[in-house]
Structure formats: C-alpha cells, structure tokens
Amino acid sequence: MELLTRSLCLIPRSMSSACGFCTNRAMNTSSTLPRTRRARTDLDYEELRTLMLSGEVQLIDVRHPEELRAYGEIPGSVNIPLCEIKSALQMSEAQWESQFLMPKPAKYERNLVFYARGPNAASTAVEIAHRLGFKSSRRYPGGWEDYCKMTGQPLKKMIPHDVFDSCNHCYQDTTDQFFL
C-alpha cells in the first residue's frame, strides 16, 4: 500500500484526477513498452491535397461569410460559420442534406476536416465536433493562409477597379454636398 501511495505522488496532477482505469494503466505501464499513439487531428497541405484529389473529404470552412467574400475559400469546401457548427452537427441527415447539399458526415468519419484562415477557429470547431461524438474529425491548421501559400493564390480577392471607380463617383457627389 505504501508503494501505491508513493507512485501516486509521482503521477502528474492532471493524471491524478483521471478515472481509476487511467490511473491504474499509467502506474502499470513500463517505460520500455511502446506508448499507444494518440490519434492525430492535424492535416498538413499534402494530406489535404491527397484527400481532395481522391474526393474523400468533407471540408468545412468555419469562417464568417463576410470573410469568405473578402478572402475566398478552398474549392469543394462548405461554409458553416463557427457559431453554427454545434447546431449544424446536431441536424438530422435530411436537414443537413437540404441545407448543405452534401451527405451528413458519420460520427466515425475520419475525413471530416475543419479549417479557417488560421488554426484557432478550426481547433474550436474540432473540439465542438469531438464533444458531439464526431471523434475522428480533424483540422487543417494552416487554413486559408497556408493553402494560398502552397497553391500560389492571392490571400485576398482582388476587387476590380471599375467597382471602386463607380463607388468613388457616388461618394464624390455626396461629399461635395456636405462639405461645400
């Protein structure tokens, strides 16, 4: 019993609050045994590209629609803003298909991938998905910025000058009224 007490003191604080099974497993695991590899949730560009070419990926962009208009999106992705991920993943299959025009991913689906412009929103989306039972979902942490860098696309969309010219003309007419 004294040995057990001493060994529990050596277990990190986060492990001591774990369930009994985890605590026992940690105590009985020898450092010479190979550790079980934790499931990877991150994809790099090459892995994402391979999945996209095979057509076996459900890519979800979690950015706000306004950001998509300004920046663009990875081809084949579906936009579900981060604030709507939870409710979207709780939809029935029929609701999902009618709203997103694609089959709803299964909870065990490994090729459900979230991305944003960078890693933060995608990480949050994966955490929400995991809590809702989509334990194999992953993220592309490089997001839109890495995709643009790897494909040579511009980060932001270019807006044609004629759009600005027509807007400037409108603003010029109205500002003259107020400032003259």
GROMACS .gro file of N, CA and C in nm:
model
  540
    1MET      N    1   0.082  -0.119   0.000
    1MET     CA    2   0.000   0.000   0.000
    1MET      C    3   0.087   0.127   0.000
    2GLU      N    4   0.198   0.118   0.072
    2GLU     CA    5   0.288   0.233   0.077
    2GLU      C    6   0.347   0.261  -0.062
    3LEU      N    7   0.378   0.156  -0.136
    3LEU     CA    8   0.429   0.170  -0.272
    3LEU      C    9   0.328   0.240  -0.362
    4LEU      N   10   0.201   0.205  -0.348
    4LEU     CA   11   0.095   0.268  -0.426
    4LEU      C   12   0.087   0.416  -0.393
    5THR      N   13   0.093   0.451  -0.268
    5THR     CA   14   0.086   0.591  -0.227
    5THR      C   15   0.203   0.670  -0.286
    6ARG      N   16   0.324   0.612  -0.280
    6ARG     CA   17   0.441   0.682  -0.335
    6ARG      C   18   0.429   0.698  -0.486
    7SER      N   19   0.380   0.597  -0.554
    7SER     CA   20   0.370   0.606  -0.700
    7SER      C   21   0.264   0.705  -0.743
    8LEU      N   22   0.156   0.718  -0.665
    8LEU     CA   23   0.053   0.818  -0.698
    8LEU      C   24   0.107   0.960  -0.685
    9CYS      N   25   0.199   0.980  -0.595
    9CYS     CA   26   0.260   1.113  -0.579
    9CYS      C   27   0.344   1.150  -0.700
   10LEU      N   28   0.394   1.049  -0.771
   10LEU     CA   29   0.477   1.075  -0.888
   10LEU      C   30   0.397   1.103  -1.013
   11ILE      N   31   0.268   1.069  -1.013
   11ILE     CA   32   0.183   1.092  -1.130
   11ILE      C   33   0.150   1.241  -1.136
   12PRO      N   34   0.157   1.301  -1.253
   12PRO     CA   35   0.124   1.443  -1.266
   12PRO      C   36  -0.016   1.473  -1.215
   13ARG      N   37  -0.037   1.597  -1.174
   13ARG     CA   38  -0.163   1.638  -1.116
   13ARG      C   39  -0.281   1.611  -1.208
   14SER      N   40  -0.266   1.634  -1.338
   14SER     CA   41  -0.376   1.610  -1.431
   14SER      C   42  -0.414   1.463  -1.436
   15MET      N   43  -0.318   1.375  -1.417
   15MET     CA   44  -0.346   1.233  -1.420
   15MET      C   45  -0.413   1.187  -1.292
   16SER      N   46  -0.381   1.253  -1.180
   16SER     CA   47  -0.438   1.209  -1.053
   16SER      C   48  -0.588   1.233  -1.049
   17SER      N   49  -0.639   1.325  -1.130
   17SER     CA   50  -0.783   1.349  -1.133
   17SER      C   51  -0.852   1.262  -1.237
   18ALA      N   52  -0.775   1.176  -1.304
   18ALA     CA   53  -0.833   1.089  -1.406
   18ALA      C   54  -0.907   0.974  -1.339
   19CYS      N   55  -0.980   0.900  -1.420
   19CYS     CA   56  -1.056   0.787  -1.366
   19CYS      C   57  -0.959   0.678  -1.318
   20GLY      N   58  -1.011   0.585  -1.241
   20GLY     CA   59  -0.930   0.478  -1.184
   20GLY      C   60  -0.862   0.394  -1.290
   21PHE      N   61  -0.931   0.368  -1.401
   21PHE     CA   62  -0.872   0.287  -1.508
   21PHE      C   63  -0.747   0.355  -1.564
   22CYS      N   64  -0.757   0.485  -1.590
   22CYS     CA   65  -0.643   0.559  -1.646
   22CYS      C   66  -0.528   0.563  -1.547
   23THR      N   67  -0.559   0.584  -1.419
   23THR     CA   68  -0.456   0.590  -1.317
   23THR      C   69  -0.385   0.456  -1.306
   24ASN      N   70  -0.462   0.347  -1.303
   24ASN     CA   71  -0.401   0.214  -1.295
   24ASN      C   72  -0.316   0.185  -1.417
   25ARG      N   73  -0.365   0.223  -1.534
   25ARG     CA   74  -0.289   0.198  -1.656
   25ARG      C   75  -0.157   0.275  -1.655
   26ALA      N   76  -0.163   0.400  -1.609
   26ALA     CA   77  -0.041   0.481  -1.604
   26ALA      C   78   0.060   0.421  -1.507
   27MET      N   79   0.011   0.368  -1.395
   27MET     CA   80   0.102   0.311  -1.297
   27MET      C   81   0.160   0.179  -1.345
   28ASN      N   82   0.084   0.103  -1.421
   28ASN     CA   83   0.130  -0.029  -1.466
   28ASN      C   84   0.208  -0.025  -1.596
   29THR      N   85   0.214   0.087  -1.661
   29THR     CA   86   0.284   0.097  -1.788
   29THR      C   87   0.432   0.117  -1.763
   30SER      N   88   0.509   0.031  -1.821
   30SER     CA   89   0.653   0.041  -1.808
   30SER      C   90   0.705   0.137  -1.914
   31SER      N   91   0.813   0.204  -1.885
   31SER     CA   92   0.869   0.298  -1.983
   31SER      C   93   0.929   0.226  -2.103
   32THR      N   94   0.951   0.094  -2.091
   32THR     CA   95   1.006   0.021  -2.203
   32THR      C   96   0.899  -0.022  -2.303
   33LEU      N   97   0.772  -0.020  -2.263
   33LEU     CA   98   0.664  -0.057  -2.353
   33LEU      C   99   0.633   0.058  -2.447
   34PRO      N  100   0.601   0.027  -2.572
   34PRO     CA  101   0.566   0.137  -2.662
   34PRO      C  102   0.436   0.202  -2.617
   35ARG      N  103   0.432   0.331  -2.621
   35ARG     CA  104   0.311   0.403  -2.582
   35ARG      C  105   0.210   0.399  -2.696
   36THR      N  106   0.083   0.397  -2.661
   36THR     CA  107  -0.019   0.400  -2.766
   36THR      C  108  -0.016   0.536  -2.830
   37ARG      N  109  -0.023   0.538  -2.960
   37ARG     CA  110  -0.016   0.663  -3.034
   37ARG      C  111  -0.152   0.730  -3.033
   38ARG      N  112  -0.152   0.854  -2.996
   38ARG     CA  113  -0.275   0.930  -2.992
   38ARG      C  114  -0.319   0.966  -3.133
   39ALA      N  115  -0.448   0.965  -3.157
   39ALA     CA  116  -0.500   0.998  -3.290
   39ALA      C  117  -0.459   1.140  -3.327
   40ARG      N  118  -0.408   1.156  -3.447
   40ARG     CA  119  -0.369   1.288  -3.497
   40ARG      C  120  -0.490   1.363  -3.547
   41THR      N  121  -0.504   1.485  -3.508
   41THR     CA  122  -0.617   1.564  -3.556
   41THR      C  123  -0.576   1.666  -3.661
   42ASP      N  124  -0.447   1.685  -3.682
   42ASP     CA  125  -0.400   1.786  -3.776
   42ASP      C  126  -0.362   1.725  -3.910
   43LEU      N  127  -0.397   1.796  -4.017
   43LEU     CA  128  -0.357   1.758  -4.152
   43LEU      C  129  -0.262   1.865  -4.205
   44ASP      N  130  -0.162   1.824  -4.280
   44ASP     CA  131  -0.081   1.923  -4.349
   44ASP      C  132  -0.135   1.940  -4.491
   45TYR      N  133  -0.075   2.028  -4.567
   45TYR     CA  134  -0.125   2.057  -4.701
   45TYR      C  135  -0.126   1.933  -4.790
   46GLU      N  136  -0.018   1.855  -4.786
   46GLU     CA  137  -0.008   1.737  -4.873
   46GLU      C  138  -0.117   1.635  -4.842
   47GLU      N  139  -0.146   1.614  -4.713
   47GLU     CA  140  -0.253   1.521  -4.676
   47GLU      C  141  -0.388   1.572  -4.723
   48LEU      N  142  -0.411   1.702  -4.706
   48LEU     CA  143  -0.537   1.761  -4.751
   48LEU      C  144  -0.550   1.749  -4.903
   49ARG      N  145  -0.444   1.778  -4.973
   49ARG     CA  146  -0.444   1.770  -5.120
   49ARG      C  147  -0.476   1.628  -5.167
   50THR      N  148  -0.417   1.530  -5.103
   50THR     CA  149  -0.443   1.390  -5.138
   50THR      C  150  -0.589   1.355  -5.117
   51LEU      N  151  -0.646   1.399  -5.005
   51LEU     CA  152  -0.787   1.373  -4.978
   51LEU      C  153  -0.876   1.444  -5.079
   52MET      N  154  -0.839   1.567  -5.115
   52MET     CA  155  -0.919   1.643  -5.212
   52MET      C  156  -0.917   1.576  -5.349
   53LEU      N  157  -0.800   1.530  -5.390
   53LEU     CA  158  -0.788   1.464  -5.521
   53LEU      C  159  -0.866   1.333  -5.525
   54SER      N  160  -0.873   1.264  -5.412
   54SER     CA  161  -0.947   1.138  -5.407
   54SER      C  162  -1.097   1.162  -5.395
   55GLY      N  163  -1.136   1.284  -5.358
   55GLY     CA  164  -1.277   1.317  -5.340
   55GLY      C  165  -1.337   1.261  -5.213
   56GLU      N  166  -1.250   1.220  -5.121
   56GLU     CA  167  -1.296   1.157  -4.998
   56GLU      C  168  -1.282   1.249  -4.877
   57VAL      N  169  -1.315   1.375  -4.893
   57VAL     CA  170  -1.304   1.468  -4.782
   57VAL      C  171  -1.430   1.553  -4.774
   58GLN      N  172  -1.473   1.580  -4.653
   58GLN     CA  173  -1.580   1.677  -4.631
   58GLN      C  174  -1.513   1.794  -4.559
   59LEU      N  175  -1.487   1.896  -4.636
   59LEU     CA  176  -1.410   2.011  -4.591
   59LEU      C  177  -1.506   2.121  -4.550
   60ILE      N  178  -1.495   2.166  -4.426
   60ILE     CA  179  -1.586   2.268  -4.373
   60ILE      C  180  -1.507   2.391  -4.334
   61ASP      N  181  -1.541   2.504  -4.396
   61ASP     CA  182  -1.481   2.633  -4.368
   61ASP      C  183  -1.564   2.699  -4.258
   62VAL      N  184  -1.504   2.729  -4.144
   62VAL     CA  185  -1.579   2.782  -4.030
   62VAL      C  186  -1.570   2.934  -4.016
   63ARG      N  187  -1.526   3.002  -4.122
   63ARG     CA  188  -1.518   3.148  -4.117
   63ARG      C  189  -1.655   3.211  -4.144
   64HIS      N  190  -1.667   3.335  -4.108
   64HIS     CA  191  -1.789   3.413  -4.132
   64HIS      C  192  -1.803   3.437  -4.283
   65PRO      N  193  -1.925   3.437  -4.337
   65PRO     CA  194  -1.944   3.459  -4.482
   65PRO      C  195  -1.880   3.588  -4.534
   66GLU      N  196  -1.877   3.693  -4.454
   66GLU     CA  197  -1.813   3.819  -4.498
   66GLU      C  198  -1.664   3.798  -4.523
   67GLU      N  199  -1.601   3.719  -4.440
   67GLU     CA  200  -1.459   3.690  -4.458
   67GLU      C  201  -1.437   3.609  -4.585
   68LEU      N  202  -1.530   3.519  -4.614
   68LEU     CA  203  -1.519   3.440  -4.738
   68LEU      C  204  -1.527   3.529  -4.860
   69ARG      N  205  -1.615   3.628  -4.857
   69ARG     CA  206  -1.627   3.719  -4.972
   69ARG      C  207  -1.499   3.798  -4.994
   70ALA      N  208  -1.431   3.834  -4.886
   70ALA     CA  209  -1.309   3.913  -4.899
   70ALA      C  210  -1.187   3.827  -4.932
   71TYR      N  211  -1.183   3.705  -4.882
   71TYR     CA  212  -1.063   3.623  -4.897
   71TYR      C  213  -1.076   3.509  -4.997
   72GLY      N  214  -1.187   3.440  -4.998
   72GLY     CA  215  -1.201   3.322  -5.084
   72GLY      C  216  -1.205   3.196  -5.000
   73GLU      N  217  -1.220   3.082  -5.067
   73GLU     CA  218  -1.232   2.956  -4.996
   73GLU      C  219  -1.164   2.844  -5.074
   74ILE      N  220  -1.133   2.737  -5.005
   74ILE     CA  221  -1.073   2.621  -5.070
   74ILE      C  222  -1.182   2.554  -5.153
   75PRO      N  223  -1.154   2.522  -5.279
   75PRO     CA  224  -1.256   2.459  -5.365
   75PRO      C  225  -1.311   2.330  -5.303
   76GLY      N  226  -1.442   2.316  -5.312
   76GLY     CA  227  -1.507   2.196  -5.260
   76GLY      C  228  -1.547   2.205  -5.114
   77SER      N  229  -1.513   2.316  -5.049
   77SER     CA  230  -1.549   2.329  -4.907
   77SER      C  231  -1.691   2.384  -4.893
   78VAL      N  232  -1.748   2.360  -4.776
   78VAL     CA  233  -1.881   2.410  -4.741
   78VAL      C  234  -1.862   2.508  -4.627
   79ASN      N  235  -1.929   2.621  -4.634
   79ASN     CA  236  -1.917   2.721  -4.528
   79ASN      C  237  -2.023   2.698  -4.421
   80ILE      N  238  -1.976   2.672  -4.299
   80ILE     CA  239  -2.062   2.668  -4.181
   80ILE      C  240  -1.989   2.752  -4.076
   81PRO      N  241  -2.035   2.874  -4.051
   81PRO     CA  242  -1.965   2.960  -3.955
   81PRO      C  243  -1.950   2.891  -3.820
   82LEU      N  244  -1.843   2.922  -3.750
   82LEU     CA  245  -1.811   2.859  -3.622
   82LEU      C  246  -1.928   2.867  -3.525
   83CYS      N  247  -1.999   2.978  -3.525
   83CYS     CA  248  -2.111   2.994  -3.431
   83CYS      C  249  -2.228   2.901  -3.464
   84GLU      N  250  -2.227   2.838  -3.582
   84GLU     CA  251  -2.335   2.748  -3.621
   84GLU      C  252  -2.293   2.601  -3.626
   85ILE      N  253  -2.168   2.572  -3.595
   85ILE     CA  254  -2.119   2.434  -3.605
   85ILE      C  255  -2.198   2.339  -3.516
   86LYS      N  256  -2.219   2.378  -3.393
   86LYS     CA  257  -2.288   2.290  -3.299
   86LYS      C  258  -2.427   2.254  -3.349
   87SER      N  259  -2.504   2.354  -3.387
   87SER     CA  260  -2.641   2.326  -3.434
   87SER      C  261  -2.640   2.249  -3.566
   88ALA      N  262  -2.542   2.275  -3.652
   88ALA     CA  263  -2.535   2.204  -3.780
   88ALA      C  264  -2.505   2.056  -3.758
   89LEU      N  265  -2.411   2.026  -3.669
   89LEU     CA  266  -2.376   1.887  -3.645
   89LEU      C  267  -2.487   1.811  -3.572
   90GLN      N  268  -2.580   1.884  -3.511
   90GLN     CA  269  -2.692   1.820  -3.444
   90GLN      C  270  -2.814   1.803  -3.535
   91MET      N  271  -2.804   1.850  -3.658
   91MET     CA  272  -2.915   1.837  -3.754
   91MET      C  273  -2.937   1.691  -3.792
   92SER      N  274  -3.059   1.663  -3.837
   92SER     CA  275  -3.085   1.530  -3.892
   92SER      C  276  -3.016   1.521  -4.029
   93GLU      N  277  -3.006   1.401  -4.081
   93GLU     CA  278  -2.941   1.384  -4.211
   93GLU      C  279  -3.016   1.458  -4.321
   94ALA      N  280  -3.149   1.454  -4.314
   94ALA     CA  281  -3.230   1.522  -4.416
   94ALA      C  282  -3.211   1.674  -4.410
   95GLN      N  283  -3.210   1.731  -4.290
   95GLN     CA  284  -3.190   1.875  -4.274
   95GLN      C  285  -3.052   1.914  -4.326
   96TRP      N  286  -2.950   1.836  -4.291
   96TRP     CA  287  -2.813   1.863  -4.334
   96TRP      C  288  -2.804   1.864  -4.486
   97GLU      N  289  -2.859   1.760  -4.548
   97GLU     CA  290  -2.851   1.749  -4.694
   97GLU      C  291  -2.924   1.862  -4.764
   98SER      N  292  -3.039   1.903  -4.711
   98SER     CA  293  -3.113   2.011  -4.776
   98SER      C  294  -3.042   2.145  -4.760
   99GLN      N  295  -2.974   2.166  -4.648
   99GLN     CA  296  -2.908   2.294  -4.625
   99GLN      C  297  -2.769   2.302  -4.690
  100PHE      N  298  -2.693   2.192  -4.686
  100PHE     CA  299  -2.554   2.198  -4.733
  100PHE      C  300  -2.529   2.124  -4.864
  101LEU      N  301  -2.632   2.059  -4.919
  101LEU     CA  302  -2.626   1.990  -5.047
  101LEU      C  303  -2.514   1.885  -5.054
  102MET      N  304  -2.495   1.816  -4.943
  102MET     CA  305  -2.399   1.707  -4.935
  102MET      C  306  -2.444   1.614  -4.822
  103PRO      N  307  -2.403   1.488  -4.827
  103PRO     CA  308  -2.444   1.398  -4.718
  103PRO      C  309  -2.381   1.438  -4.585
  104LYS      N  310  -2.455   1.418  -4.478
  104LYS     CA  311  -2.403   1.450  -4.345
  104LYS      C  312  -2.294   1.349  -4.310
  105PRO      N  313  -2.182   1.397  -4.256
  105PRO     CA  314  -2.075   1.304  -4.219
  105PRO      C  315  -2.119   1.213  -4.104
  106ALA      N  316  -2.071   1.091  -4.107
  106ALA     CA  317  -2.099   0.997  -3.998
  106ALA      C  318  -2.009   1.033  -3.880
  107LYS      N  319  -2.050   0.994  -3.760
  107LYS     CA  320  -1.972   1.028  -3.641
  107LYS      C  321  -1.833   0.967  -3.643
  108TYR      N  322  -1.816   0.856  -3.711
  108TYR     CA  323  -1.685   0.791  -3.718
  108TYR      C  324  -1.603   0.840  -3.838
  109GLU      N  325  -1.656   0.931  -3.916
  109GLU     CA  326  -1.591   0.979  -4.040
  109GLU      C  327  -1.457   1.046  -4.009
  110ARG      N  328  -1.351   0.992  -4.063
  110ARG     CA  329  -1.217   1.046  -4.040
  110ARG      C  330  -1.185   1.161  -4.135
  111ASN      N  331  -1.256   1.169  -4.243
  111ASN     CA  332  -1.227   1.272  -4.343
  111ASN      C  333  -1.317   1.394  -4.331
  112LEU      N  334  -1.367   1.420  -4.213
  112LEU     CA  335  -1.438   1.544  -4.183
  112LEU      C  336  -1.331   1.641  -4.134
  113VAL      N  337  -1.304   1.745  -4.214
  113VAL     CA  338  -1.193   1.836  -4.187
  113VAL      C  339  -1.244   1.979  -4.177
  114PHE      N  340  -1.205   2.048  -4.071
  114PHE     CA  341  -1.242   2.188  -4.049
  114PHE      C  342  -1.121   2.276  -4.077
  115TYR      N  343  -1.148   2.395  -4.130
  115TYR     CA  344  -1.040   2.493  -4.147
  115TYR      C  345  -1.098   2.633  -4.139
  116ALA      N  346  -1.010   2.730  -4.117
  116ALA     CA  347  -1.045   2.872  -4.116
  116ALA      C  348  -0.928   2.945  -4.182
  117ARG      N  349  -0.907   3.069  -4.148
  117ARG     CA  350  -0.792   3.139  -4.207
  117ARG      C  351  -0.663   3.092  -4.142
  118GLY      N  352  -0.668   3.066  -4.013
  118GLY     CA  353  -0.555   3.013  -3.937
  118GLY      C  354  -0.604   2.899  -3.848
  119PRO      N  355  -0.528   2.863  -3.745
  119PRO     CA  356  -0.560   2.742  -3.668
  119PRO      C  357  -0.665   2.757  -3.558
  120ASN      N  358  -0.692   2.876  -3.507
  120ASN     CA  359  -0.773   2.889  -3.387
  120ASN      C  360  -0.918   2.847  -3.403
  121ALA      N  361  -0.988   2.900  -3.500
  121ALA     CA  362  -1.129   2.865  -3.518
  121ALA      C  363  -1.145   2.719  -3.556
  122ALA      N  364  -1.054   2.666  -3.634
  122ALA     CA  365  -1.060   2.525  -3.672
  122ALA      C  366  -1.043   2.435  -3.550
  123SER      N  367  -0.956   2.475  -3.459
  123SER     CA  368  -0.936   2.398  -3.335
  123SER      C  369  -1.063   2.397  -3.252
  124THR      N  370  -1.129   2.509  -3.243
  124THR     CA  371  -1.254   2.517  -3.169
  124THR      C  372  -1.361   2.431  -3.235
  125ALA      N  373  -1.368   2.433  -3.367
  125ALA     CA  374  -1.466   2.351  -3.439
  125ALA      C  375  -1.442   2.202  -3.414
  126VAL      N  376  -1.317   2.159  -3.414
  126VAL     CA  377  -1.285   2.019  -3.388
  126VAL      C  378  -1.324   1.982  -3.246
  127GLU      N  379  -1.299   2.071  -3.152
  127GLU     CA  380  -1.336   2.045  -3.013
  127GLU      C  381  -1.487   2.028  -3.000
  128ILE      N  382  -1.563   2.114  -3.064
  128ILE     CA  383  -1.710   2.104  -3.061
  128ILE      C  384  -1.753   1.972  -3.125
  129ALA      N  385  -1.695   1.940  -3.240
  129ALA     CA  386  -1.731   1.816  -3.310
  129ALA      C  387  -1.699   1.694  -3.224
  130HIS      N  388  -1.585   1.693  -3.159
  130HIS     CA  389  -1.547   1.581  -3.075
  130HIS      C  390  -1.646   1.565  -2.959
  131ARG      N  391  -1.686   1.676  -2.900
  131ARG     CA  392  -1.783   1.670  -2.789
  131ARG      C  393  -1.919   1.618  -2.835
  132LEU      N  394  -1.952   1.638  -2.961
  132LEU     CA  395  -2.080   1.590  -3.015
  132LEU      C  396  -2.070   1.448  -3.071
  133GLY      N  397  -1.955   1.385  -3.054
  133GLY     CA  398  -1.941   1.246  -3.096
  133GLY      C  399  -1.866   1.225  -3.226
  134PHE      N  400  -1.827   1.330  -3.294
  134PHE     CA  401  -1.750   1.320  -3.419
  134PHE      C  402  -1.602   1.313  -3.381
  135LYS      N  403  -1.565   1.205  -3.316
  135LYS     CA  404  -1.434   1.190  -3.253
  135LYS      C  405  -1.318   1.181  -3.352
  136SER      N  406  -1.347   1.147  -3.475
  136SER     CA  407  -1.239   1.133  -3.574
  136SER      C  408  -1.223   1.255  -3.661
  137SER      N  409  -1.300   1.360  -3.637
  137SER     CA  410  -1.287   1.480  -3.720
  137SER      C  411  -1.150   1.542  -3.698
  138ARG      N  412  -1.104   1.614  -3.800
  138ARG     CA  413  -0.970   1.671  -3.796
  138ARG      C  414  -0.973   1.817  -3.840
  139ARG      N  415  -0.856   1.879  -3.839
  139ARG     CA  416  -0.846   2.019  -3.882
  139ARG      C  417  -0.726   2.038  -3.972
  140TYR      N  418  -0.736   2.139  -4.054
  140TYR     CA  419  -0.623   2.183  -4.137
  140TYR      C  420  -0.574   2.313  -4.073
  141PRO      N  421  -0.476   2.304  -3.983
  141PRO     CA  422  -0.437   2.422  -3.904
  141PRO      C  423  -0.379   2.536  -3.987
  142GLY      N  424  -0.320   2.506  -4.100
  142GLY     CA  425  -0.265   2.612  -4.184
  142GLY      C  426  -0.374   2.699  -4.243
  143GLY      N  427  -0.492   2.639  -4.263
  143GLY     CA  428  -0.608   2.711  -4.312
  143GLY      C  429  -0.588   2.778  -4.446
  144TRP      N  430  -0.667   2.880  -4.468
  144TRP     CA  431  -0.666   2.952  -4.596
  144TRP      C  432  -0.529   3.013  -4.626
  145GLU      N  433  -0.462   3.064  -4.523
  145GLU     CA  434  -0.332   3.126  -4.546
  145GLU      C  435  -0.230   3.027  -4.599
  146ASP      N  436  -0.224   2.907  -4.539
  146ASP     CA  437  -0.130   2.805  -4.585
  146ASP      C  438  -0.170   2.755  -4.724
  147TYR      N  439  -0.299   2.738  -4.747
  147TYR     CA  440  -0.347   2.691  -4.877
  147TYR      C  441  -0.305   2.789  -4.987
  148CYS      N  442  -0.320   2.919  -4.962
  148CYS     CA  443  -0.279   3.020  -5.060
  148CYS      C  444  -0.128   3.016  -5.083
  149LYS      N  445  -0.054   3.002  -4.977
  149LYS     CA  446   0.092   2.997  -4.987
  149LYS      C  447   0.135   2.875  -5.070
  150MET      N  448   0.071   2.761  -5.046
  150MET     CA  449   0.111   2.638  -5.115
  150MET      C  450   0.063   2.634  -5.260
  151THR      N  451  -0.047   2.700  -5.291
  151THR     CA  452  -0.100   2.696  -5.427
  151THR      C  453  -0.064   2.819  -5.509
  152GLY      N  454  -0.008   2.921  -5.444
  152GLY     CA  455   0.030   3.042  -5.515
  152GLY      C  456  -0.086   3.137  -5.540
  153GLN      N  457  -0.198   3.114  -5.475
  153GLN     CA  458  -0.313   3.204  -5.491
  153GLN      C  459  -0.295   3.326  -5.402
  154PRO      N  460  -0.357   3.438  -5.440
  154PRO     CA  461  -0.351   3.555  -5.352
  154PRO      C  462  -0.435   3.531  -5.227
  155LEU      N  463  -0.391   3.586  -5.116
  155LEU     CA  464  -0.462   3.569  -4.989
  155LEU      C  465  -0.599   3.636  -4.993
  156LYS      N  466  -0.602   3.757  -5.048
  156LYS     CA  467  -0.727   3.832  -5.058
  156LYS      C  468  -0.772   3.837  -5.203
  157LYS      N  469  -0.902   3.844  -5.222
  157LYS     CA  470  -0.956   3.858  -5.358
  157LYS      C  471  -0.926   3.998  -5.409
  158MET      N  472  -0.902   4.007  -5.535
  158MET     CA  473  -0.880   4.136  -5.598
  158MET      C  474  -1.014   4.191  -5.644
  159ILE      N  475  -1.046   4.314  -5.607
  159ILE     CA  476  -1.171   4.376  -5.648
  159ILE      C  477  -1.141   4.463  -5.769
  160PRO      N  478  -1.216   4.445  -5.878
  160PRO     CA  479  -1.190   4.523  -6.000
  160PRO      C  480  -1.198   4.675  -5.974
  161HIS      N  481  -1.113   4.749  -6.046
  161HIS     CA  482  -1.108   4.894  -6.027
  161HIS      C  483  -1.238   4.963  -6.067
  162ASP      N  484  -1.309   4.908  -6.164
  162ASP     CA  485  -1.432   4.975  -6.207
  162ASP      C  486  -1.537   4.977  -6.096
  163VAL      N  487  -1.531   4.882  -6.004
  163VAL     CA  488  -1.623   4.884  -5.890
  163VAL      C  489  -1.589   5.002  -5.801
  164PHE      N  490  -1.460   5.023  -5.777
  164PHE     CA  491  -1.420   5.136  -5.694
  164PHE      C  492  -1.448   5.268  -5.764
  165ASP      N  493  -1.426   5.272  -5.895
  165ASP     CA  494  -1.450   5.397  -5.968
  165ASP      C  495  -1.595   5.439  -5.957
  166SER      N  496  -1.686   5.345  -5.971
  166SER     CA  497  -1.828   5.381  -5.961
  166SER      C  498  -1.862   5.423  -5.819
  167CYS      N  499  -1.802   5.358  -5.720
  167CYS     CA  500  -1.829   5.395  -5.581
  167CYS      C  501  -1.771   5.532  -5.549
  168ASN      N  502  -1.648   5.557  -5.596
  168ASN     CA  503  -1.586   5.686  -5.569
  168ASN      C  504  -1.666   5.798  -5.632
  169HIS      N  505  -1.722   5.774  -5.750
  169HIS     CA  506  -1.803   5.875  -5.815
  169HIS      C  507  -1.925   5.909  -5.729
  170CYS      N  508  -1.988   5.804  -5.672
  170CYS     CA  509  -2.105   5.826  -5.586
  170CYS      C  510  -2.066   5.902  -5.461
  171TYR      N  511  -1.955   5.863  -5.401
  171TYR     CA  512  -1.912   5.929  -5.279
  171TYR      C  513  -1.870   6.073  -5.306
  172GLN      N  514  -1.809   6.096  -5.421
  172GLN     CA  515  -1.765   6.231  -5.453
  172GLN      C  516  -1.886   6.324  -5.464
  173ASP      N  517  -1.992   6.278  -5.530
  173ASP     CA  518  -2.112   6.361  -5.543
  173ASP      C  519  -2.174   6.393  -5.408
  174THR      N  520  -2.182   6.296  -5.319
  174THR     CA  521  -2.247   6.321  -5.191
  174THR      C  522  -2.158   6.401  -5.098
  175THR      N  523  -2.026   6.382  -5.103
  175THR     CA  524  -1.941   6.458  -5.013
  175THR      C  525  -1.935   6.603  -5.054
  176ASP      N  526  -1.948   6.635  -5.183
  176ASP     CA  527  -1.949   6.774  -5.225
  176ASP      C  528  -2.067   6.849  -5.164
  177GLN      N  529  -2.182   6.782  -5.151
  177GLN     CA  530  -2.298   6.847  -5.091
  177GLN      C  531  -2.271   6.887  -4.947
  178PHE      N  532  -2.203   6.797  -4.873
  178PHE     CA  533  -2.187   6.820  -4.730
  178PHE      C  534  -2.072   6.913  -4.695
  179PHE      N  535  -1.971   6.917  -4.779
  179PHE     CA  536  -1.853   6.994  -4.744
  179PHE      C  537  -1.840   7.126  -4.818
  180LEU      N  538  -1.932   7.162  -4.903
  180LEU     CA  539  -1.919   7.288  -4.976
  180LEU      C  540  -1.984   7.403  -4.906
   0.00000   0.00000   0.00000
